[in-house]
CSV table of C-alpha atoms and ligand atoms in Angstrom, one decimal:
chain,number,residue,atom,x,y,z
A,1,MET,CA,-18.8,2.8,-12.5
A,2,ALA,CA,-15.3,1.3,-12.2
A,3,GLU,CA,-15.6,-2.4,-12.2
A,4,ILE,CA,-12.3,-4.0,-13.2
A,5,ALA,CA,-12.2,-7.2,-15.2
A,6,ILE,CA,-9.1,-9.1,-15.8
A,7,LYS,CA,-9.6,-11.7,-18.5
A,8,GLY,CA,-7.1,-14.5,-19.1
A,9,VAL,CA,-4.1,-12.2,-18.3
A,10,ALA,CA,-0.7,-14.0,-18.5
A,11,LYS,CA,2.8,-12.6,-18.3
A,12,GLN,CA,6.0,-14.2,-19.4
A,13,PHE,CA,9.5,-12.8,-18.7
A,14,GLY,CA,11.5,-14.8,-21.2
A,15,ASP,CA,11.0,-18.4,-20.3
A,16,PHE,CA,9.6,-17.6,-16.9
A,17,THR,CA,5.9,-17.4,-16.4
A,18,ALA,CA,5.1,-14.8,-13.8
A,19,LEU,CA,1.3,-15.0,-14.3
A,20,HIS,CA,-0.7,-17.9,-15.7
A,21,SER,CA,-3.9,-16.8,-17.3
A,22,VAL,CA,-5.5,-14.9,-14.4
A,23,ASP,CA,-9.3,-14.2,-14.4
A,24,LEU,CA,-10.6,-11.8,-11.8
A,25,THR,CA,-13.4,-9.3,-11.5
A,26,ILE,CA,-13.2,-6.5,-8.9
A,27,ALA,CA,-16.6,-4.9,-8.3
A,28,ASP,CA,-17.2,-1.1,-8.4
A,29,GLN,CA,-16.1,0.4,-5.0
A,30,GLU,CA,-14.7,-2.9,-3.9
A,31,PHE,CA,-11.5,-3.1,-1.8
A,32,MET,CA,-9.6,-6.1,-3.2
A,33,VAL,CA,-6.3,-7.2,-1.7
A,34,LEU,CA,-3.8,-9.3,-3.7
A,35,LEU,CA,-2.0,-11.4,-1.0
A,36,GLY,CA,0.9,-13.8,-1.5
A,37,ALA,CA,4.5,-14.5,-0.7
A,38,SER,CA,7.4,-12.7,-2.5
A,39,GLY,CA,7.5,-13.6,-6.2
A,40,CYS,CA,4.0,-14.9,-6.5
A,41,GLY,CA,3.2,-12.3,-9.2
A,42,LYS,CA,1.0,-9.8,-7.3
A,43,THR,CA,3.1,-6.7,-8.3
A,44,THR,CA,3.2,-7.9,-11.9
A,45,LEU,CA,-0.6,-8.1,-11.9
A,46,LEU,CA,-0.9,-4.7,-10.4
A,47,ARG,CA,1.5,-3.2,-12.9
A,48,ILE,CA,-0.4,-4.7,-15.8
A,49,ILE,CA,-3.6,-3.1,-14.5
A,50,ALA,CA,-1.8,0.2,-14.2
A,51,GLY,CA,-0.3,0.0,-17.6
A,52,LEU,CA,3.3,-0.1,-16.4
A,53,GLU,CA,3.7,-3.6,-17.8
A,54,THR,CA,2.1,-5.2,-20.9
A,55,PRO,CA,0.4,-8.6,-20.6
A,56,SER,CA,1.7,-11.4,-22.8
A,57,GLN,CA,-1.9,-12.4,-23.2
A,58,GLY,CA,-5.4,-11.4,-22.1
A,59,GLU,CA,-7.5,-8.3,-21.6
A,60,VAL,CA,-7.9,-5.6,-18.9
A,61,TRP,CA,-11.2,-3.8,-18.7
A,62,ILE,CA,-12.1,-0.8,-16.4
A,63,GLY,CA,-15.9,-0.2,-16.6
A,64,ASP,CA,-16.9,-0.5,-20.2
A,65,ARG,CA,-13.5,0.4,-21.6
A,66,ARG,CA,-10.8,-2.1,-22.6
A,67,VAL,CA,-7.6,-0.5,-21.3
A,68,ASP,CA,-4.8,-2.9,-21.9
A,69,HIS,CA,-3.6,-1.0,-25.0
A,70,LEU,CA,-3.9,2.5,-23.3
A,71,PRO,CA,-1.1,4.4,-21.6
A,72,PRO,CA,-1.3,4.6,-17.8
A,73,ARG,CA,-2.5,8.2,-17.8
A,74,GLU,CA,-5.6,7.4,-19.8
A,75,ARG,CA,-6.8,4.6,-17.5
A,76,GLY,CA,-8.3,6.7,-14.7
A,77,ILE,CA,-6.0,5.1,-12.2
A,78,ALA,CA,-3.9,6.6,-9.3
A,79,MET,CA,-1.1,4.6,-7.7
A,80,VAL,CA,0.5,4.6,-4.2
A,81,PHE,CA,3.8,2.8,-3.8
A,82,GLN,CA,5.8,1.5,-0.9
A,83,ASN,CA,8.5,4.2,-1.3
A,84,TYR,CA,6.0,7.1,-1.2
A,85,ALA,CA,7.5,8.9,-4.2
A,86,VAL,CA,6.8,12.3,-2.8
A,87,PHE,CA,9.1,15.1,-3.9
A,88,PRO,CA,11.2,16.5,-1.0
A,89,HIS,CA,11.8,19.9,-2.6
A,90,LEU,CA,8.1,20.6,-3.0
A,91,THR,CA,5.7,21.6,-0.3
A,92,VAL,CA,3.0,19.2,0.8
A,93,PHE,CA,0.4,21.4,-1.0
A,94,GLU,CA,2.4,21.2,-4.3
A,95,ASN,CA,3.0,17.4,-3.8
A,96,ILE,CA,-0.7,16.8,-3.5
A,97,ALA,CA,-1.4,19.2,-6.4
A,98,PHE,CA,1.2,17.6,-8.7
A,99,GLY,CA,-1.1,15.5,-10.8
A,100,LEU,CA,-3.8,18.2,-10.9
A,101,ARG,CA,-1.3,20.7,-12.3
A,102,MET,CA,-0.2,18.2,-14.9
A,103,ALA,CA,-3.9,17.8,-15.9
A,104,LYS,CA,-4.1,21.6,-16.1
A,105,LEU,CA,-7.0,22.0,-13.7
A,106,PRO,CA,-7.9,25.6,-12.8
A,107,GLN,CA,-6.3,27.0,-9.6
A,108,ALA,CA,-9.6,27.2,-7.7
A,109,GLU,CA,-10.2,23.5,-8.3
A,110,VAL,CA,-6.7,22.6,-7.4
A,111,THR,CA,-7.0,24.4,-4.1
A,112,ARG,CA,-10.4,22.8,-3.4
A,113,ARG,CA,-9.2,19.3,-4.0
A,114,VAL,CA,-5.9,19.7,-2.2
A,115,THR,CA,-7.6,21.1,0.9
A,116,ARG,CA,-10.3,18.5,0.9
A,117,THR,CA,-7.9,15.5,0.6
A,118,ALA,CA,-5.5,17.0,3.1
A,119,GLU,CA,-8.3,17.3,5.6
A,120,LEU,CA,-9.3,13.7,4.9
A,121,MET,CA,-5.8,12.5,5.6
A,122,HIS,CA,-5.4,14.8,8.6
A,123,ILE,CA,-2.4,16.7,7.2
A,124,GLU,CA,-4.0,20.1,6.6
A,125,GLN,CA,-1.7,21.7,9.1
A,126,LEU,CA,1.3,20.5,7.1
A,127,LEU,CA,0.4,22.0,3.7
A,128,LYS,CA,3.1,24.7,3.7
A,129,ARG,CA,5.9,22.4,4.9
A,130,TYR,CA,8.5,20.8,2.6
A,131,SER,CA,8.0,17.1,2.2
A,132,GLY,CA,11.6,16.4,2.9
A,133,GLU,CA,11.0,17.6,6.5
A,134,LEU,CA,8.2,15.1,7.2
A,135,SER,CA,8.2,11.7,9.0
A,136,GLY,CA,7.6,8.5,7.1
A,137,GLY,CA,4.0,8.3,8.2
A,138,GLN,CA,3.3,11.9,7.2
A,139,ARG,CA,4.9,11.4,3.8
A,140,GLN,CA,2.8,8.3,3.3
A,141,ARG,CA,-0.3,10.4,4.1
A,142,VAL,CA,0.8,12.9,1.4
A,143,ALA,CA,1.2,10.1,-1.1
A,144,VAL,CA,-2.3,8.8,-0.4
A,145,ALA,CA,-3.7,12.4,-0.5
A,146,ARG,CA,-2.1,12.9,-3.9
A,147,ALA,CA,-3.7,9.8,-5.2
A,148,LEU,CA,-7.2,10.7,-3.8
A,149,ALA,CA,-6.9,14.3,-5.2
A,150,MET,CA,-6.9,12.9,-8.7
A,151,GLU,CA,-10.5,11.6,-7.9
A,152,PRO,CA,-9.5,8.4,-9.9
A,153,ASP,CA,-11.9,5.6,-10.7
A,154,VAL,CA,-9.4,3.2,-9.3
A,155,ILE,CA,-6.6,3.4,-6.8
A,156,LEU,CA,-3.8,0.8,-6.9
A,157,MET,CA,-1.6,0.4,-3.8
A,158,ASP,CA,1.6,-1.6,-3.7
A,159,GLU,CA,2.6,-2.4,-0.1
A,160,PRO,CA,2.0,1.3,0.9
A,161,LEU,CA,2.5,0.7,4.6
A,162,SER,CA,5.6,-1.5,4.6
A,163,ASN,CA,8.1,1.2,5.3
A,164,LEU,CA,6.3,2.3,8.5
A,165,ASP,CA,7.0,1.0,12.0
A,166,ALA,CA,4.5,-1.5,13.5
A,167,LEU,CA,2.5,1.0,15.6
A,168,LEU,CA,2.2,3.5,12.7
A,169,ARG,CA,1.2,0.7,10.3
A,170,LEU,CA,-1.7,-0.2,12.6
A,171,GLU,CA,-2.8,3.4,12.8
A,172,MET,CA,-2.5,4.1,9.1
A,173,ARG,CA,-4.2,0.8,8.3
A,174,ALA,CA,-7.4,1.8,10.2
A,175,GLU,CA,-7.2,5.3,8.7
A,176,LEU,CA,-6.8,4.0,5.1
A,177,LYS,CA,-9.8,1.7,5.6
A,178,GLY,CA,-11.9,4.6,6.7
A,179,VAL,CA,-10.8,7.1,4.0
A,180,LEU,CA,-11.1,4.6,1.1
A,181,ALA,CA,-14.6,3.5,2.3
A,182,GLU,CA,-15.6,7.1,2.4
A,183,SER,CA,-14.2,8.0,-1.0
A,184,ARG,CA,-15.9,4.8,-2.5
A,185,THR,CA,-13.0,4.3,-4.9
A,186,THR,CA,-12.4,0.9,-6.3
A,187,THR,CA,-9.1,-0.2,-4.7
A,188,ILE,CA,-6.6,-2.9,-5.4
A,189,TYR,CA,-4.0,-3.3,-2.7
A,190,VAL,CA,-0.9,-5.5,-2.8
A,191,THR,CA,0.6,-6.9,0.4
A,192,HIS,CA,2.4,-10.0,1.7
A,193,ASP,CA,1.0,-9.2,5.2
A,194,GLN,CA,-2.0,-11.5,5.9
A,195,VAL,CA,-3.2,-9.4,8.9
A,196,GLU,CA,-3.2,-6.3,6.8
A,197,ALA,CA,-5.1,-8.2,4.1
A,198,MET,CA,-7.7,-9.6,6.5
A,199,SER,CA,-8.3,-6.3,8.2
A,200,LEU,CA,-8.6,-4.2,5.0
A,201,ALA,CA,-10.2,-6.3,2.3
A,202,ASP,CA,-13.7,-6.7,1.1
A,203,ARG,CA,-12.2,-9.7,-0.7
A,204,ILE,CA,-8.7,-11.3,-0.7
A,205,SER,CA,-7.2,-12.9,-3.8
A,206,VAL,CA,-4.6,-15.3,-2.5
A,207,MET,CA,-1.8,-15.8,-5.1
A,208,ASN,CA,0.8,-18.5,-5.4
A,209,GLY,CA,3.2,-19.2,-8.2
A,210,GLY,CA,1.4,-16.9,-10.7
A,211,TYR,CA,-2.1,-18.3,-10.0
A,212,ILE,CA,-5.0,-16.9,-8.0
A,213,VAL,CA,-5.7,-19.8,-5.7
A,214,GLN,CA,-8.8,-18.3,-4.0
A,215,ALA,CA,-10.6,-15.0,-4.2
A,216,ASP,CA,-13.2,-14.6,-1.4
A,217,ARG,CA,-14.2,-12.7,1.7
A,218,PRO,CA,-11.6,-12.7,4.5
A,219,THR,CA,-13.7,-14.9,6.8
A,220,GLN,CA,-14.2,-17.4,4.0
A,221,VAL,CA,-10.5,-17.5,3.0
A,222,TYR,CA,-9.7,-18.1,6.7
A,223,ARG,CA,-12.5,-20.5,7.6
A,224,ASN,CA,-12.9,-22.3,4.3
A,225,PRO,CA,-9.6,-22.4,2.5
A,226,ALA,CA,-10.1,-23.6,-1.1
A,227,ALA,CA,-6.7,-25.3,-1.1
A,228,ARG,CA,-4.2,-26.5,1.3
A,229,PHE,CA,-1.8,-23.7,0.3
A,230,VAL,CA,-4.4,-21.1,1.6
A,231,GLY,CA,-4.7,-22.8,5.0
A,232,SER,CA,-0.9,-23.0,5.3
A,233,PHE,CA,-0.3,-19.4,4.2
A,234,ILE,CA,-3.1,-17.6,6.1
A,235,GLY,CA,-3.3,-17.7,9.9
A,236,ASN,CA,-0.5,-17.2,12.4
A,237,PRO,CA,0.3,-20.0,13.3
A,238,PRO,CA,-1.1,-21.6,10.1
A,239,MET,CA,-3.5,-24.6,9.9
A,240,ASN,CA,-2.4,-28.0,11.1
A,241,PHE,CA,-2.5,-31.0,8.6
A,242,LEU,CA,-2.5,-34.7,9.5
A,243,PRO,CA,-2.7,-37.8,7.4
A,244,ALA,CA,-6.0,-39.7,7.6
A,245,GLN,CA,-6.9,-43.3,7.0
A,246,GLY,CA,-10.4,-44.1,5.7
A,247,THR,CA,-12.3,-46.8,7.6
A,248,GLY,CA,-15.3,-46.7,5.2
A,249,ASP,CA,-18.5,-44.9,5.0
A,250,GLY,CA,-17.0,-41.4,5.7
A,251,ARG,CA,-15.2,-42.4,8.9
A,252,TRP,CA,-11.6,-41.5,9.2
A,253,GLN,CA,-8.8,-42.5,11.6
A,254,VAL,CA,-6.5,-39.6,12.5
A,255,ALA,CA,-3.7,-40.2,15.0
A,256,GLY,CA,-5.7,-42.9,16.7
A,257,GLN,CA,-9.0,-40.9,16.8
A,258,VAL,CA,-12.0,-41.5,14.6
A,259,PHE,CA,-13.7,-38.5,12.9
A,260,ASP,CA,-16.6,-38.2,10.5
A,261,GLY,CA,-15.5,-36.9,7.1
A,262,PRO,CA,-16.1,-36.9,3.4
A,263,LYS,CA,-17.1,-40.1,1.5
A,264,VAL,CA,-14.1,-40.1,-0.8
A,265,GLU,CA,-11.1,-42.4,-1.5
A,266,ALA,CA,-8.4,-40.3,0.2
A,267,ALA,CA,-8.3,-37.2,2.4
A,268,GLU,CA,-6.1,-35.2,4.6
A,269,PHE,CA,-7.3,-33.8,7.9
A,270,ALA,CA,-6.9,-30.1,8.8
A,271,ILE,CA,-7.6,-28.0,11.8
A,272,ARG,CA,-6.7,-24.5,12.9
A,273,PRO,CA,-4.5,-24.2,16.1
A,274,GLU,CA,-7.2,-22.2,17.9
A,275,ASP,CA,-9.9,-24.7,17.1
A,276,LEU,CA,-8.5,-27.2,19.6
A,277,HIS,CA,-9.1,-27.7,23.3
A,278,PRO,CA,-7.7,-30.0,26.0
A,279,ALA,CA,-10.1,-32.9,26.6
A,280,GLU,CA,-10.3,-36.3,28.2
A,281,ALA,CA,-9.6,-37.9,24.8
A,282,GLY,CA,-8.3,-36.3,21.6
A,283,LEU,CA,-5.3,-36.1,19.4
A,284,ASP,CA,-2.3,-36.8,21.6
A,285,ALA,CA,0.0,-33.9,21.4
A,286,GLU,CA,3.6,-34.3,22.7
A,287,VAL,CA,4.5,-30.8,23.8
A,288,ARG,CA,7.9,-29.5,22.6
A,289,VAL,CA,7.7,-25.7,23.3
A,290,VAL,CA,5.3,-23.6,25.3
A,291,GLU,CA,5.1,-19.8,24.6
A,292,PRO,CA,2.8,-17.6,26.8
A,293,LEU,CA,1.3,-14.8,24.6
A,294,GLY,CA,-0.7,-13.1,27.3
A,295,PRO,CA,-4.4,-14.1,26.8
A,296,HIS,CA,-3.3,-17.3,25.0
A,297,THR,CA,-0.5,-19.9,25.1
A,298,LEU,CA,1.0,-21.1,21.9
A,299,VAL,CA,2.0,-24.8,22.1
A,300,THR,CA,4.3,-26.4,19.6
A,301,ALA,CA,4.0,-30.1,19.6
A,302,GLU,CA,4.0,-33.3,17.6
A,303,VAL,CA,0.9,-35.4,16.9
A,304,ALA,CA,1.7,-38.9,15.4
A,305,GLY,CA,5.2,-37.6,14.5
A,306,GLN,CA,3.8,-34.6,12.6
A,307,PRO,CA,4.5,-31.0,13.6
A,308,PHE,CA,1.3,-29.6,15.3
A,309,ARG,CA,0.4,-26.3,16.9
A,310,ALA,CA,-2.3,-25.3,19.3
A,311,VAL,CA,-3.4,-21.9,20.7
A,312,LEU,CA,-4.9,-22.6,24.1
A,313,GLU,CA,-6.3,-20.6,27.0
A,314,SER,CA,-3.6,-19.5,29.3
A,315,ASP,CA,-5.2,-20.8,32.5
A,316,ARG,CA,-3.7,-24.2,32.3
A,317,ALA,CA,-0.1,-25.2,33.2
A,318,ILE,CA,1.5,-27.0,30.3
A,319,SER,CA,5.2,-28.0,30.1
A,320,PRO,CA,7.5,-29.4,27.5
A,321,GLY,CA,7.3,-33.2,27.6
A,322,ASP,CA,3.6,-33.3,28.6
A,323,VAL,CA,1.3,-35.3,26.4
A,324,ILE,CA,-2.1,-33.6,26.2
A,325,PRO,CA,-5.1,-34.9,24.4
A,326,LEU,CA,-6.5,-32.1,22.1
A,327,ALA,CA,-10.0,-32.3,20.8
A,328,PRO,CA,-10.8,-30.5,17.6
A,329,ILE,CA,-14.1,-28.5,17.4
A,330,PRO,CA,-16.0,-30.8,15.0
A,331,ASP,CA,-17.5,-28.2,12.6
A,332,ARG,CA,-14.1,-26.6,12.2
A,333,ILE,CA,-12.4,-29.7,10.8
A,334,ARG,CA,-11.5,-29.4,7.1
A,335,TRP,CA,-10.5,-32.0,4.6
A,336,PHE,CA,-8.2,-31.8,1.6
A,337,ASP,CA,-7.5,-34.0,-1.4
A,338,PRO,CA,-4.0,-35.4,-0.8
A,339,ASP,CA,-3.2,-35.3,-4.6
A,340,THR,CA,-4.8,-32.1,-5.8
A,341,HIS,CA,-4.5,-30.3,-2.4
A,342,LYS,CA,-8.0,-28.8,-3.1
A,343,ALA,CA,-10.6,-28.6,-0.3
A,344,ILE,CA,-13.1,-31.4,-0.2
A,345,GLN,CA,-16.6,-29.9,0.3
B,1,ATP,P1,7.3,-9.1,-4.0
B,1,ATP,O1,6.4,-9.1,-2.9
B,1,ATP,O2,8.7,-9.6,-3.7
B,1,ATP,O3,7.3,-7.8,-4.8
B,1,ATP,P2,5.5,-10.2,-6.1
B,1,ATP,O4,4.6,-11.2,-5.7
B,1,ATP,O5,5.0,-8.8,-6.2
B,1,ATP,O6,6.7,-10.2,-5.1
B,1,ATP,P3,6.4,-9.9,-8.8
B,1,ATP,O7,7.2,-8.7,-8.6
B,1,ATP,O8,5.1,-9.8,-9.4
B,1,ATP,O9,6.2,-10.7,-7.4
B,1,ATP,O10,7.3,-10.9,-9.6
B,1,ATP,C1,6.8,-12.2,-10.0
B,1,ATP,C2,8.0,-13.0,-10.6
B,1,ATP,O11,8.3,-12.4,-11.8
B,1,ATP,C3,9.2,-13.0,-9.7
B,1,ATP,O12,9.8,-14.3,-9.8
B,1,ATP,C4,10.1,-12.0,-10.4
B,1,ATP,O13,11.5,-12.3,-10.2
B,1,ATP,C5,9.7,-12.1,-11.9
B,1,ATP,N1,9.8,-10.8,-12.5
B,1,ATP,C6,9.2,-9.6,-12.2
B,1,ATP,N2,9.5,-8.6,-13.1
B,1,ATP,C7,10.4,-9.2,-13.9
B,1,ATP,C8,11.2,-8.7,-15.0
B,1,ATP,N3,11.1,-7.4,-15.4
B,1,ATP,N4,12.0,-9.5,-15.7
B,1,ATP,C9,12.2,-10.8,-15.3
B,1,ATP,N5,11.5,-11.3,-14.3
B,1,ATP,C10,10.6,-10.5,-13.6
């Protein structure tokens, strides 16, 4: 049982606060992704869980053990980094066996585990090769195999695919998902790539400025952002936001159109670019740029002087300078508090 509990973990580097009292529980066998822009604190949090960094405050628990005072090797964790960290002068077999030899496992057990994980990662034909001769993708497979061979309670991964080219990333992503689901190892995976996060995660923790802004299932994070930041960070292109004027009783005027909304004092209107369609009447979008993307067309426009994007079906001719009324799908409209930037339910 390898549930991970992070309780009030904070980290200061001198005067700078990299993490503000983070609370997060990762369930046994869960695949949790830490997602956020560069500098938001995701690597710091991962390093604290691994024991490579000490928290300024708070506790880290793995299962029923408090581990924040334990050295990394006693935490039951294996790590995979962005730069593979495989040893070029060792064979693939010895690279995968490295941690097992350190742990002084008997030879038969070493062979069993290396063979099994190499098969899992489809590199069994490479076991005798030197790692220095391998491609980036093959080396990354070795790094993952080495982590899995330790049969850890928890695997921590820090941007493990970011050195691979786009096609290989896609292939490895699907493969990692399959392998980790099969091994049933609790995984925490750091990335700044939202597509990777959406595709891999059971849950995503979206981080900003040392805080976890939302921790939820990918569809929830996408459909129901808890804060404006989440809507503006996730989605490509991101959510559109427009000012709204309340006309009383939960009615709101947005760019000359009236919508039903929350019964509060002030609210901001939000809609995802793909949740709009051309209609008789709607938000009048003054088209600036039209980008055909194959099945869809990305339209960059202005609505009431605000930047606004729509992803529309490609069957309609649209040109810069056109004014097209865009109707939002009513149940996809979201509202945010203009002061706190939190979602209004
Ligand atoms: P990236 O995707 O760029 O790795 P990140 O979200 O993982 O970003 P962290 O590496 O966790 O970010 O860093 C969070 C903040 O803490 C950054 O502003 C960073 O400059 C700062 N920081 C990290 N390590 C140290 C350190 N050892 N000393 C001082 N500041 C640090």
